Short mmCIF file of C-alpha atoms in Angstrom, two decimals:
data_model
loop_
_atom_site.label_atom_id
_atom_site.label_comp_id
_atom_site.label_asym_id
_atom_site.label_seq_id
_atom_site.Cartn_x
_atom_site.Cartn_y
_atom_site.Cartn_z
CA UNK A 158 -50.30 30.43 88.44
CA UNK A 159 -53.33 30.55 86.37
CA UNK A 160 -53.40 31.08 82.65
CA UNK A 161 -55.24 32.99 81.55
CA UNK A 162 -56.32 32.89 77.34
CA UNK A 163 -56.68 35.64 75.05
CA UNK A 164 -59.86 36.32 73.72
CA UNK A 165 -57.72 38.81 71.37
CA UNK A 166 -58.94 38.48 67.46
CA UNK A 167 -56.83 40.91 65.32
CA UNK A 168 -58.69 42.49 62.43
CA UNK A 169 -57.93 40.36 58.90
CA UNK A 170 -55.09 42.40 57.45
CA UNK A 171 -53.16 42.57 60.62
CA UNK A 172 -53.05 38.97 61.51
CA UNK A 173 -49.32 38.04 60.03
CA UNK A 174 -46.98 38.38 63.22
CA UNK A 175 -44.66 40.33 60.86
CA UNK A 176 -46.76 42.90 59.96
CA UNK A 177 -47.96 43.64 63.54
CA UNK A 178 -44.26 43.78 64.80
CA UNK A 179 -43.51 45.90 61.58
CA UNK A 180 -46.15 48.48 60.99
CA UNK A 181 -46.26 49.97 64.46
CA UNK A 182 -42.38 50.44 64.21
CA UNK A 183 -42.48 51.98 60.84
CA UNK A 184 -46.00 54.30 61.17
CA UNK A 185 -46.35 54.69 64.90
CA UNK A 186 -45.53 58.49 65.52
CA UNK A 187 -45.91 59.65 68.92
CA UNK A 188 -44.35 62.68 70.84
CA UNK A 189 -41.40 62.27 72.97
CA UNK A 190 -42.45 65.44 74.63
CA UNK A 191 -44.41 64.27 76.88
CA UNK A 192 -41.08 63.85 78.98
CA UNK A 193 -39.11 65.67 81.80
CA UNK A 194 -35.65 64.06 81.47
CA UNK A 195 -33.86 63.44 85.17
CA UNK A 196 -30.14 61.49 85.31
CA UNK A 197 -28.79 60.05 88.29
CA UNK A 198 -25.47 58.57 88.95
CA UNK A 199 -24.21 55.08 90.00
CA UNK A 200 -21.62 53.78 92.43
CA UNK A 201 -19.71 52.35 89.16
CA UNK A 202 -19.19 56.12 87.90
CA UNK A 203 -21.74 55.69 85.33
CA UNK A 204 -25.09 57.22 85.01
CA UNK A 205 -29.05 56.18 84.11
CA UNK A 206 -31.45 58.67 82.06
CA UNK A 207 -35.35 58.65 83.78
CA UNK A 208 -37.77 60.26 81.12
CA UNK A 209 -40.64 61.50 83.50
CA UNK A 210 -44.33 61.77 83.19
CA UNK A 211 -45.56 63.42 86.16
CA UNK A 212 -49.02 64.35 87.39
CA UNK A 213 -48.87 64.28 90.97
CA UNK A 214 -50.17 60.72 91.60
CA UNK A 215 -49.20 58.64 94.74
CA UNK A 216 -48.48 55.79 92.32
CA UNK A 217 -45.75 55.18 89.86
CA UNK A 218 -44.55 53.02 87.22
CA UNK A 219 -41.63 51.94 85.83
CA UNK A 220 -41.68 51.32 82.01
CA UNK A 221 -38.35 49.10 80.96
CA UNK A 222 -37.52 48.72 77.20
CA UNK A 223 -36.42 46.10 75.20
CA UNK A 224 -33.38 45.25 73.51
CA UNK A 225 -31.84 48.14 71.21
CA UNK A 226 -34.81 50.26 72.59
CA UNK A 227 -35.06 53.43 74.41
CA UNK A 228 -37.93 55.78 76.41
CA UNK A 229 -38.91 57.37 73.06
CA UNK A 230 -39.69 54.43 71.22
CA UNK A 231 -43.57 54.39 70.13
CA UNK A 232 -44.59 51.33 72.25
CA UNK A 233 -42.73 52.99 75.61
CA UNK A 234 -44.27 56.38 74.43
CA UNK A 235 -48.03 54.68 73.94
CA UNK A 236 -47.79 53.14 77.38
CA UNK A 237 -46.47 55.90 79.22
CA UNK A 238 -49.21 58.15 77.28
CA UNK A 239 -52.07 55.85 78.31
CA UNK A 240 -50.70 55.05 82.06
CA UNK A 241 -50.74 59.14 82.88
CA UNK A 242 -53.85 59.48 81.39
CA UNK A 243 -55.30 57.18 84.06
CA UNK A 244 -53.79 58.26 87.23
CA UNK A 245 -50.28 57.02 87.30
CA UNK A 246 -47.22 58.81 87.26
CA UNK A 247 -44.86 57.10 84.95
CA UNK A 248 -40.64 56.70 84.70
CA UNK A 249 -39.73 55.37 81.54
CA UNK A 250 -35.98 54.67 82.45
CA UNK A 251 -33.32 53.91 79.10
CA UNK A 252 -30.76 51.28 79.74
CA UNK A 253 -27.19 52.09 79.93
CA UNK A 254 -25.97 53.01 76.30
CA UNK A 255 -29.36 53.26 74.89
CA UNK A 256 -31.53 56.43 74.05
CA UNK A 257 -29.32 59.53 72.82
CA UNK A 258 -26.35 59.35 75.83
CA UNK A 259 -24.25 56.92 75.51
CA UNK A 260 -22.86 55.73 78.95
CA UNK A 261 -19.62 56.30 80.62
CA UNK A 262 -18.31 52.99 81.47
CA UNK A 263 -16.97 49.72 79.59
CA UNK A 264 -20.38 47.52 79.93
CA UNK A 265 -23.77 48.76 78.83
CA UNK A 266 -26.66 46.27 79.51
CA UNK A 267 -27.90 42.41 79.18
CA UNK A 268 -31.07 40.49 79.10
CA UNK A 269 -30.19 39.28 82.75
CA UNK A 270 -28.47 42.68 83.77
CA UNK A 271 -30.87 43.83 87.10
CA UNK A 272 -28.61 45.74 89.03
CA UNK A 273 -29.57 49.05 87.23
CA UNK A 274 -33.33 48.27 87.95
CA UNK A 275 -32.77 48.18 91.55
CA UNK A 276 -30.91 51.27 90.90
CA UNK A 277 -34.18 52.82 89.73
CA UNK A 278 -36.69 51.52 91.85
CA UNK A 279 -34.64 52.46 95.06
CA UNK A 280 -34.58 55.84 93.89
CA UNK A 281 -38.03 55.90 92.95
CA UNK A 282 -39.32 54.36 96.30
CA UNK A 283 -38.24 57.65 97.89
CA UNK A 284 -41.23 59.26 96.19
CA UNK A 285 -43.60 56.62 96.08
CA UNK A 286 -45.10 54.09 98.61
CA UNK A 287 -46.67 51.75 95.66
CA UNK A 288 -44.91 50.66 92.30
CA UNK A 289 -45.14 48.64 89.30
CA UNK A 290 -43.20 47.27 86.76
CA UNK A 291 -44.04 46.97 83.16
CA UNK A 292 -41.54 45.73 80.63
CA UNK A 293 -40.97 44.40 76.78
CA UNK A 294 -39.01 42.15 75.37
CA UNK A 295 -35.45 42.09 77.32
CA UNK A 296 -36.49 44.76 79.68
CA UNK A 297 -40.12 41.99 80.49
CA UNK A 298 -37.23 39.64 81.38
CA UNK A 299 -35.23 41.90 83.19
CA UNK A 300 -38.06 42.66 85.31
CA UNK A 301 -38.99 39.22 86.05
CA UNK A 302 -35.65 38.18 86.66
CA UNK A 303 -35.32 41.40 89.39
CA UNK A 304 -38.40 40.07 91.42
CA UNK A 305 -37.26 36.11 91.18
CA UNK A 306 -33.53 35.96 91.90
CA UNK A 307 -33.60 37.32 95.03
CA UNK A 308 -37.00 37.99 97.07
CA UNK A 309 -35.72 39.18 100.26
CA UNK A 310 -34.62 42.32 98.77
CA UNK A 311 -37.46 42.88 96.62
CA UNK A 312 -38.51 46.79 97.36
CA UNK A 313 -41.26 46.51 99.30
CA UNK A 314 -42.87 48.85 97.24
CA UNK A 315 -43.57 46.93 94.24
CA UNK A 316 -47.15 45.91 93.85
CA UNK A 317 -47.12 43.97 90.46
CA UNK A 318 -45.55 43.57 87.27
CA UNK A 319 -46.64 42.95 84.03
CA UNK A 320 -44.08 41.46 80.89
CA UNK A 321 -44.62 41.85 77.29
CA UNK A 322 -43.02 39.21 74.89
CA UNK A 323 -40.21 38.63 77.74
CA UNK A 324 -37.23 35.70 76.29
CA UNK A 325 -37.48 34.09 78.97
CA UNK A 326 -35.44 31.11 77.87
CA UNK A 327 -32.73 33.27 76.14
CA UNK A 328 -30.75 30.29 74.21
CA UNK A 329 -34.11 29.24 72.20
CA UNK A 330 -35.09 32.70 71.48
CA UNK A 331 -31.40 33.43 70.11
CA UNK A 332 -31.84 30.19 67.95
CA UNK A 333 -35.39 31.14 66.98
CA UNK A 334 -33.38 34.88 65.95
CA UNK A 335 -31.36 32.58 63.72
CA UNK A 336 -33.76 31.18 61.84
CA UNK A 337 -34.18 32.45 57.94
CA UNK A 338 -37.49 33.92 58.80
CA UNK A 339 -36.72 36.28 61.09
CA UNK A 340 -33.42 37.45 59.88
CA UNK A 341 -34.34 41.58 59.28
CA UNK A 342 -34.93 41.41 63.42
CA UNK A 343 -31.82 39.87 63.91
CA UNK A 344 -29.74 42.11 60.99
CA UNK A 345 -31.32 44.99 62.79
CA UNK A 346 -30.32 44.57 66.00
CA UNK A 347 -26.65 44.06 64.79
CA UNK A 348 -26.59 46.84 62.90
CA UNK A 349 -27.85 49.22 66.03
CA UNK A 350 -25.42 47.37 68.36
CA UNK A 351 -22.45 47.88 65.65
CA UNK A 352 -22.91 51.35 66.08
CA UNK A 353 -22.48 51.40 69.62
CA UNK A 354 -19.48 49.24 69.39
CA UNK A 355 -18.05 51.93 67.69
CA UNK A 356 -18.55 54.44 70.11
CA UNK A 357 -16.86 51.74 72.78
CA UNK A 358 -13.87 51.64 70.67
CA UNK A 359 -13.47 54.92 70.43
CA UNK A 360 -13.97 55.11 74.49
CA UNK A 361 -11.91 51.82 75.23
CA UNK A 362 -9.16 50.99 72.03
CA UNK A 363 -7.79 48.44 74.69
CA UNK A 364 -10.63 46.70 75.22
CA UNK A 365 -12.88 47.10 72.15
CA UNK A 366 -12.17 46.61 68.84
CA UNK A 367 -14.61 46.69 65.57
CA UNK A 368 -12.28 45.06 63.30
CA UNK A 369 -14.41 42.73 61.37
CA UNK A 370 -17.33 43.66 62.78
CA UNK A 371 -19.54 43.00 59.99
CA UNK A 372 -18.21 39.20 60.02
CA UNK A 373 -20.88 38.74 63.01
CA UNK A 374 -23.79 37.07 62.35
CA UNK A 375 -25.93 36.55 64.94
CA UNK A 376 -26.64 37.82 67.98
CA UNK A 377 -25.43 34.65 69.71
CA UNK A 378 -21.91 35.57 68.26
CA UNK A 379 -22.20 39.35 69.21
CA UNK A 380 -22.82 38.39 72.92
CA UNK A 381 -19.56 35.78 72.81
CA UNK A 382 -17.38 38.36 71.39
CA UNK A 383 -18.62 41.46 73.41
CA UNK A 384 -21.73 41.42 76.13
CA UNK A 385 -19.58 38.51 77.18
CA UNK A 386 -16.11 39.45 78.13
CA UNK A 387 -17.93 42.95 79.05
CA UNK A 388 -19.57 40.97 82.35
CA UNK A 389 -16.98 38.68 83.21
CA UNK A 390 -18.78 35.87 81.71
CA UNK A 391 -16.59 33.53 79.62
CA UNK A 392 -18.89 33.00 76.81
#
């Protein structure tokens, strides 16, 4: 695979990594209303939310966020805004438990979670004979992961995928999470999951429980104590 380097020069004042994962976040407004909302159900009882951009094109693609994210965040909205206006019809899918739904059953989503994604594209490969993938962060290595753990059943309509800042190798970027400089990422992300994890208690008091919650950490210690035991994994 050829690698290909970044002739990419960001102006002076946005050079710190910080402040270009920051500023967008904070001052990037864009309108969710670009959307046509469509939910379909899964064999599990549970269900996935498809925010649509539609102009009649005979390609599509599939926009995947990442962790804690949803369709309406700015960078899923940008893309999806910038894909239609060049000819592609776009599905900007949330992960189970993300967006403003939460799901129906016990386990929402991981970083290695693909079943959903197959979910999607099947659905979408009714409508559409050519395909691509674009994902960031979690939903980048959710993407990859779909296309590499099992070929043969790669949709045939799939063309090409494309992953943006994708943890690849999940145990260094939870210990690179750890580290002092990037702790308002990783207080953030606990924060949005806590909330959830309230909502699960309130759906499952025999399987979930908040108590002591705010005890946690990391994310490394979130994932033992809930993603976990929510997957069948051990730890």
């Amino acid at each position: 695979m050829a690698v290909i380097r970044s002739n990419y020069k960001p102006p002076f004042w946005y050079r710190n990594a910080h402040w270009q994962t920051i500023f967008p976040a904070v001052f990037r407004r864009l309108d969710p209303g670009i959307y046509t909302r469509e939910k379909i159900f899964t064999a599990d009882g549970d269900f996935l939310n498809l925010d649509w951009v539609r102009s009649g094109a005979q390609s599509c693609v599939i926009l995947s966020h990442g962790l804690e994210g949803a369709s309406n965040r700015g960078y899923m909205l940008g893309m999806a805004n910038y894909l239609s206006n060049n000819g592609y019809d776009v599905c900007a899918w949330n992960f189970r438990g993300c967006g403003d739904e939460m799901n129906e059953n016990l386990r929402m989503y991981h970083s290695g979670f693909t079943s959903d994604l197959q979910i999607v594209i099947d659905h979408i490969a009714k409508s559409y004979d050519q395909i691509y993938l674009i994902g960031f962060s979690a939903g980048g290595n959710i993407s990859l992961k779909y296309l590499g753990e099992n070929p043969a059943v790669v949709n045939s309509a799939i063309k090409a995928c494309i992953a943006f800042s994708a943890p690849t190798d999940l145990g260094a970027c939870s210990k690179e999470l750890e580290k002092p400089s990037n702790f308002i990422y990783q207080k953030r992300f606990l924060k949005l999951l806590g909330e959830k994890i309230v909502i699960k208690e309130q759906q499952f008091p025999e399987h979930v429980s908040s108590h002591k919650y705010n005890q946690l950490k990391t994310l490394r210690e979130f994932d033992d104590r809930y993603t976990a035991p929510f997957f069948g994994f051990k730890d």
